[in-house]
Short mmCIF file of C-alpha atoms in Angstrom, two decimals:
data_model
loop_
_atom_site.label_atom_id
_atom_site.label_comp_id
_atom_site.label_asym_id
_atom_site.label_seq_id
_atom_site.Cartn_x
_atom_site.Cartn_y
_atom_site.Cartn_z
CA MET A 16 99.91 100.49 114.97
CA LEU A 17 96.20 100.80 115.46
CA LYS A 18 94.72 102.73 118.42
CA GLN A 19 92.47 100.75 120.62
CA LYS A 20 90.20 103.57 121.34
CA ASN A 21 89.27 104.03 117.58
CA LEU A 22 88.71 100.23 117.23
CA ILE A 23 86.28 100.23 120.17
CA LYS A 24 84.40 103.22 119.04
CA LYS A 25 83.84 101.50 115.53
CA ARG A 26 81.07 99.57 117.42
CA GLU A 27 81.67 96.50 115.29
CA TRP A 28 81.53 93.97 118.11
CA ASP A 29 79.07 92.36 120.25
CA TYR A 30 81.23 91.19 123.24
CA LEU A 31 84.38 92.94 124.39
CA PHE A 32 86.50 91.06 127.00
CA VAL A 33 88.90 93.08 128.97
CA LEU A 34 91.78 91.21 130.68
CA ASP A 35 93.19 93.64 133.24
CA ALA A 36 97.03 94.44 132.97
CA CYS A 37 97.55 91.92 130.09
CA ARG A 38 100.75 92.29 128.03
CA PHE A 39 100.68 91.63 124.29
CA ASP A 40 103.69 89.32 124.16
CA TYR A 41 102.46 87.06 126.88
CA PHE A 42 99.00 86.85 125.21
CA GLN A 43 100.39 86.28 121.78
CA ARG A 44 102.27 83.09 122.95
CA THR A 45 99.52 81.85 125.16
CA PHE A 46 95.99 82.47 123.51
CA ASP A 47 96.11 79.73 120.86
CA ASP A 48 96.59 76.97 123.48
CA TYR A 49 93.00 77.96 124.67
CA LEU A 50 91.26 79.53 121.57
CA ASP A 51 91.38 77.83 118.09
CA GLU A 52 90.41 80.92 116.12
CA GLY A 53 90.76 84.63 115.83
CA ASN A 54 92.86 87.24 114.27
CA LEU A 55 95.44 88.96 116.72
CA SER A 56 96.85 92.43 116.38
CA LYS A 57 99.01 94.57 118.69
CA VAL A 58 97.21 97.94 119.56
CA ILE A 59 97.94 100.88 121.57
CA SER A 60 95.98 101.52 124.80
CA PRO A 61 95.39 105.30 125.64
CA ALA A 62 96.46 104.77 129.31
CA THR A 63 98.39 102.86 131.87
CA HIS A 64 95.72 102.69 134.57
CA THR A 65 92.06 101.41 134.51
CA THR A 66 90.29 104.57 135.58
CA ILE A 67 92.05 106.74 133.04
CA TRP A 68 91.49 104.15 130.41
CA CYS A 69 87.88 103.98 131.09
CA LYS A 70 87.44 107.75 131.07
CA LYS A 71 89.43 108.25 127.89
CA ILE A 72 87.50 105.58 125.91
CA PHE A 73 83.90 105.87 127.25
CA GLY A 74 83.75 109.27 128.69
CA GLY A 75 82.02 112.08 126.97
CA ARG A 76 78.71 113.73 126.25
CA ARG A 77 76.96 110.72 124.81
CA LYS A 78 76.21 107.88 127.08
CA ASN A 79 76.85 104.37 125.64
CA ASP A 80 73.13 103.24 125.92
CA ASP A 81 73.78 99.98 124.05
CA ILE A 82 76.41 98.69 126.36
CA VAL A 83 76.14 96.69 129.59
CA TYR A 84 79.37 96.60 131.55
CA VAL A 85 79.84 93.64 133.64
CA SER A 86 82.66 94.77 136.07
CA GLY A 87 85.13 92.54 138.00
CA ASN A 88 87.21 95.55 138.66
CA PRO A 89 85.97 97.94 141.61
CA TYR A 90 87.28 100.93 139.87
CA ILE A 91 84.43 100.78 137.31
CA ASN A 92 81.35 100.48 139.68
CA SER A 93 77.78 101.63 139.94
CA LYS A 94 77.97 103.05 143.50
CA VAL A 95 80.39 106.10 143.58
CA PRO A 96 82.72 107.94 141.51
CA ILE A 97 86.62 106.93 141.90
CA GLY A 98 88.45 110.27 141.63
CA LYS A 99 87.51 111.71 138.17
CA LEU A 100 85.94 108.67 136.91
CA ASP A 101 82.18 108.28 137.36
CA ALA A 102 81.45 105.37 135.15
CA ARG A 103 77.70 105.38 136.27
CA GLY A 104 76.99 107.72 133.43
CA TYR A 105 78.78 105.82 130.69
CA PHE A 106 76.77 102.75 130.23
CA TYR A 107 73.24 101.48 130.01
CA LYS A 108 73.96 99.21 133.04
CA LEU A 109 76.86 98.44 135.36
CA VAL A 110 76.95 95.07 136.88
CA ASP A 111 78.96 94.95 140.06
CA VAL A 112 80.50 91.59 139.94
CA TRP A 113 83.47 92.96 141.87
CA ASP A 114 81.03 93.28 144.76
CA SER A 115 78.83 90.19 144.42
CA GLY A 116 81.67 87.77 143.39
CA TRP A 117 84.58 89.02 145.62
CA ASN A 118 86.76 86.18 146.97
CA GLU A 119 87.94 87.04 150.42
CA GLU A 120 90.81 84.43 150.53
CA LYS A 121 92.53 85.81 147.31
CA ASN A 122 91.23 89.33 147.44
CA THR A 123 90.17 89.35 143.85
CA VAL A 124 87.35 88.17 141.69
CA PHE A 125 87.80 84.82 139.85
CA PRO A 126 87.03 84.60 136.14
CA GLN A 127 84.01 82.35 136.70
CA GLU A 128 82.08 84.98 138.67
CA VAL A 129 82.54 87.47 135.70
CA ILE A 130 81.40 84.69 133.36
CA LYS A 131 78.26 84.14 135.58
CA GLY A 132 77.69 87.92 135.41
CA VAL A 133 77.88 87.88 131.46
CA LYS A 134 75.42 84.96 131.42
CA LYS A 135 73.00 86.68 133.50
CA ALA A 136 73.36 89.96 131.52
CA MET A 137 72.65 88.18 128.24
CA ILE A 138 69.31 87.04 129.66
CA LYS A 139 68.37 90.25 131.40
CA TYR A 140 69.51 92.69 128.65
CA PRO A 141 68.78 91.14 125.41
CA GLY A 142 70.00 92.98 122.43
CA LYS A 143 72.73 94.93 124.34
CA ARG A 144 76.40 94.77 123.61
CA ILE A 145 78.39 93.47 126.73
CA ILE A 146 81.77 94.36 128.10
CA ALA A 147 83.23 91.82 130.55
CA HIS A 148 86.12 93.04 132.65
CA PHE A 149 88.24 90.18 134.17
CA MET A 150 90.72 91.06 136.81
CA GLN A 151 93.25 88.55 135.61
CA PRO A 152 96.26 88.41 134.80
CA HIS A 153 96.42 91.40 137.12
CA ALA A 154 97.66 90.29 140.59
CA PRO A 155 96.84 88.81 143.11
CA TYR A 156 98.24 85.65 141.74
CA LEU A 157 95.82 82.65 142.07
CA THR A 158 98.46 79.96 142.18
CA LEU A 159 100.34 81.47 145.08
CA ASP A 160 99.39 81.66 148.80
CA ASN A 161 97.77 85.05 149.42
CA THR A 162 100.06 87.03 151.64
CA THR A 163 98.33 90.41 151.01
CA SER A 164 96.16 91.81 153.68
CA GLY A 165 93.10 93.46 152.44
CA SER A 166 89.38 93.00 151.72
CA LYS A 167 86.73 93.85 149.23
CA PRO A 168 86.71 97.75 148.76
CA GLU A 169 84.07 99.57 150.82
CA PHE A 170 82.88 102.82 149.23
CA ASN A 171 81.62 105.58 151.38
CA ILE A 172 78.68 106.84 149.47
CA ASP A 173 77.84 109.72 151.68
CA ASN A 174 81.29 111.06 151.58
CA GLN A 175 82.13 111.29 147.97
CA THR A 176 83.88 114.76 148.36
CA ASP A 177 86.32 113.24 150.77
CA ASN A 178 86.94 110.40 148.40
CA ASN A 179 87.82 112.74 145.44
CA PHE A 180 89.99 114.80 147.89
CA PHE A 181 92.00 111.92 148.94
CA TYR A 182 92.08 110.64 145.37
CA PHE A 183 93.64 113.82 144.32
CA LEU A 184 96.27 113.59 146.97
CA ARG A 185 97.05 110.04 146.07
CA ARG A 186 97.29 110.94 142.49
CA LYS A 187 99.72 113.80 143.18
CA MET A 188 101.80 111.25 145.20
CA ARG A 189 101.77 108.83 142.41
CA ASN A 190 102.66 111.22 139.80
CA PHE A 191 105.76 112.17 141.85
CA ALA A 192 106.57 108.54 142.43
CA ALA A 193 106.30 107.87 138.69
CA LYS A 194 109.04 110.44 138.11
CA VAL A 195 111.24 109.04 140.57
CA ILE A 196 110.69 105.45 139.22
CA ARG A 197 111.64 106.57 135.65
CA LEU A 198 114.92 108.11 137.14
CA ILE A 199 116.07 105.27 139.27
CA GLY A 200 113.93 102.23 138.54
CA GLN A 201 111.15 100.87 140.76
CA ARG A 202 113.08 98.51 142.99
CA LYS A 203 115.48 101.29 144.02
CA THR A 204 112.47 103.54 144.54
CA TRP A 205 110.94 100.87 146.83
CA ARG A 206 114.22 100.59 148.89
CA LEU A 207 114.38 104.36 149.18
CA ARG A 208 110.78 104.60 150.41
CA GLU A 209 111.37 101.90 152.92
CA GLU A 210 114.47 103.51 154.29
CA LEU A 211 112.75 106.86 154.55
CA GLY A 212 109.73 105.27 156.17
CA ILE A 213 107.22 106.88 153.75
CA MET A 214 104.70 105.42 151.45
CA GLU A 215 105.82 102.02 152.40
CA PRO A 216 105.58 99.64 149.31
CA SER A 217 103.04 96.78 149.64
CA GLY A 218 100.82 94.54 147.47
CA PRO A 219 101.13 91.13 145.85
CA ILE A 220 103.81 92.14 143.10
CA TYR A 221 106.22 93.59 145.75
CA GLU A 222 105.57 90.64 148.12
CA VAL A 223 106.18 88.08 145.44
CA LEU A 224 109.41 89.71 144.23
CA ASN A 225 110.76 89.73 147.98
CA GLN A 226 109.76 86.29 148.82
CA HIS A 227 110.04 84.36 145.51
CA GLY A 228 111.96 86.52 142.95
CA GLU A 229 111.29 87.77 139.44
CA LYS A 230 111.07 84.26 138.00
CA GLU A 231 108.30 83.23 140.11
CA LEU A 232 106.49 86.51 139.63
CA LYS A 233 106.47 85.99 135.93
CA ARG A 234 105.26 82.24 136.29
CA ALA A 235 102.40 83.57 138.49
CA TYR A 236 101.37 86.11 136.03
CA GLN A 237 101.57 83.63 133.18
CA LYS A 238 99.31 81.27 135.28
CA ASN A 239 96.81 84.02 135.95
CA LEU A 240 96.67 84.59 132.17
CA GLU A 241 96.09 80.91 131.50
CA THR A 242 93.33 80.70 134.10
CA VAL A 243 91.34 83.57 132.60
CA LEU A 244 91.78 82.42 129.06
CA GLU A 245 90.58 78.91 130.02
CA GLY A 246 87.47 80.50 131.41
CA ILE A 247 86.74 82.65 128.40
CA SER A 248 87.32 79.69 125.99
CA GLY A 249 84.36 77.76 127.51
CA LEU A 250 82.26 80.91 127.54
CA ILE A 251 82.92 81.53 123.90
CA GLU A 252 81.54 78.29 122.84
CA ASN A 253 78.07 79.49 123.59
CA LEU A 254 78.21 82.83 122.07
CA SER A 255 77.53 84.16 118.60
CA GLY A 256 78.49 87.36 117.02
CA LYS A 257 81.77 89.24 116.94
CA ILE A 258 83.92 88.81 120.11
CA ILE A 259 86.96 90.97 121.05
CA ILE A 260 89.53 90.06 123.58
CA THR A 261 91.74 93.07 124.79
CA SER A 262 93.13 94.73 127.72
CA ASP A 263 92.87 98.02 129.58
CA HIS A 264 96.79 98.47 129.86
CA GLY A 265 99.89 96.29 130.05
CA GLU A 266 102.21 95.25 132.97
CA LEU A 267 105.88 95.65 133.69
CA LEU A 268 107.72 92.41 134.67
CA GLY A 269 111.41 93.57 135.16
CA GLU A 270 111.81 95.86 132.19
CA GLY A 271 114.07 98.74 133.31
CA ASN A 272 113.95 97.07 136.77
CA ASN A 273 110.34 98.12 137.06
CA TYR A 274 107.17 96.07 137.86
CA GLY A 275 103.47 96.51 137.92
CA HIS A 276 101.86 99.55 136.19
CA TYR A 277 101.51 103.17 137.23
CA ILE A 278 99.95 106.38 136.12
CA ASN A 279 102.10 108.40 133.63
CA GLY A 280 104.21 105.44 132.82
CA THR A 281 106.01 105.62 129.39
CA GLU A 282 107.28 102.03 128.68
CA ASN A 283 105.83 100.25 125.57
CA GLU A 284 104.93 97.14 127.69
CA LEU A 285 102.41 99.24 129.44
CA PHE A 286 100.59 100.56 126.18
CA HIS A 287 101.09 97.54 123.86
CA VAL A 288 97.91 95.39 124.27
CA PRO A 289 96.36 92.42 122.50
CA TRP A 290 93.43 92.91 120.08
CA LEU A 291 91.94 89.44 119.16
CA GLU A 292 88.86 89.39 116.81
CA ILE A 293 86.69 86.22 116.84
CA LYS A 294 83.62 85.76 114.60
CA LYS A 295 81.18 83.20 115.47
#
């Protein structure tokens, strides 16, 4: 199986569309309902979290001066580093669609906002390759009522040291939690955390599981995928060149009684992502 990093580094593409947390198997059985061409392969992502994925693929001494990154994901931003990731030095330009296009009701960025960012970038930065990072099929789920409290991330630009310190602590806690998850499964880990009253689990995946069950979670994930593919299909009609659709990492939807994704995950469903090549 080919490594995603090597394929991206070959520089044989004009547009790279990243679908956040997109599993290969769901993509495989869905994409041709929206895209009438393309060669699909299963590839291996280098990471199970966006920040680590971005750093492993695009970090290094040489800046990617030919790439404009249209980001619907707050982790990849032009404002501040997130932990050990400082994407500001990676690309010619970072376009913060996650900031300008944030939907307060759903607490995410809709595909159309990223598509608007791509169209503007094409005009403003002619001759540059474009990466567009879509938040879907990652939760929150667009077809469900939003029950998760939250808002657009606010970064404290004047306090980056504290941001890095707390990121370090959170990462240590996540690493420990990942070890427990591998031993007893995610649902049992959540129950244990609730009973102990520490690190109380929250978020759209946990809430959907509690309120609707695993079947509805899978359906909502599928609908998110369909929504982003529908948006991309319309965008591609107006593009020329080589287009790639892929993902930063996968998602667990019940495998080993685990859900979502986490740093240091080992499951194949977290690493196996789509690589669809389209030539226009």
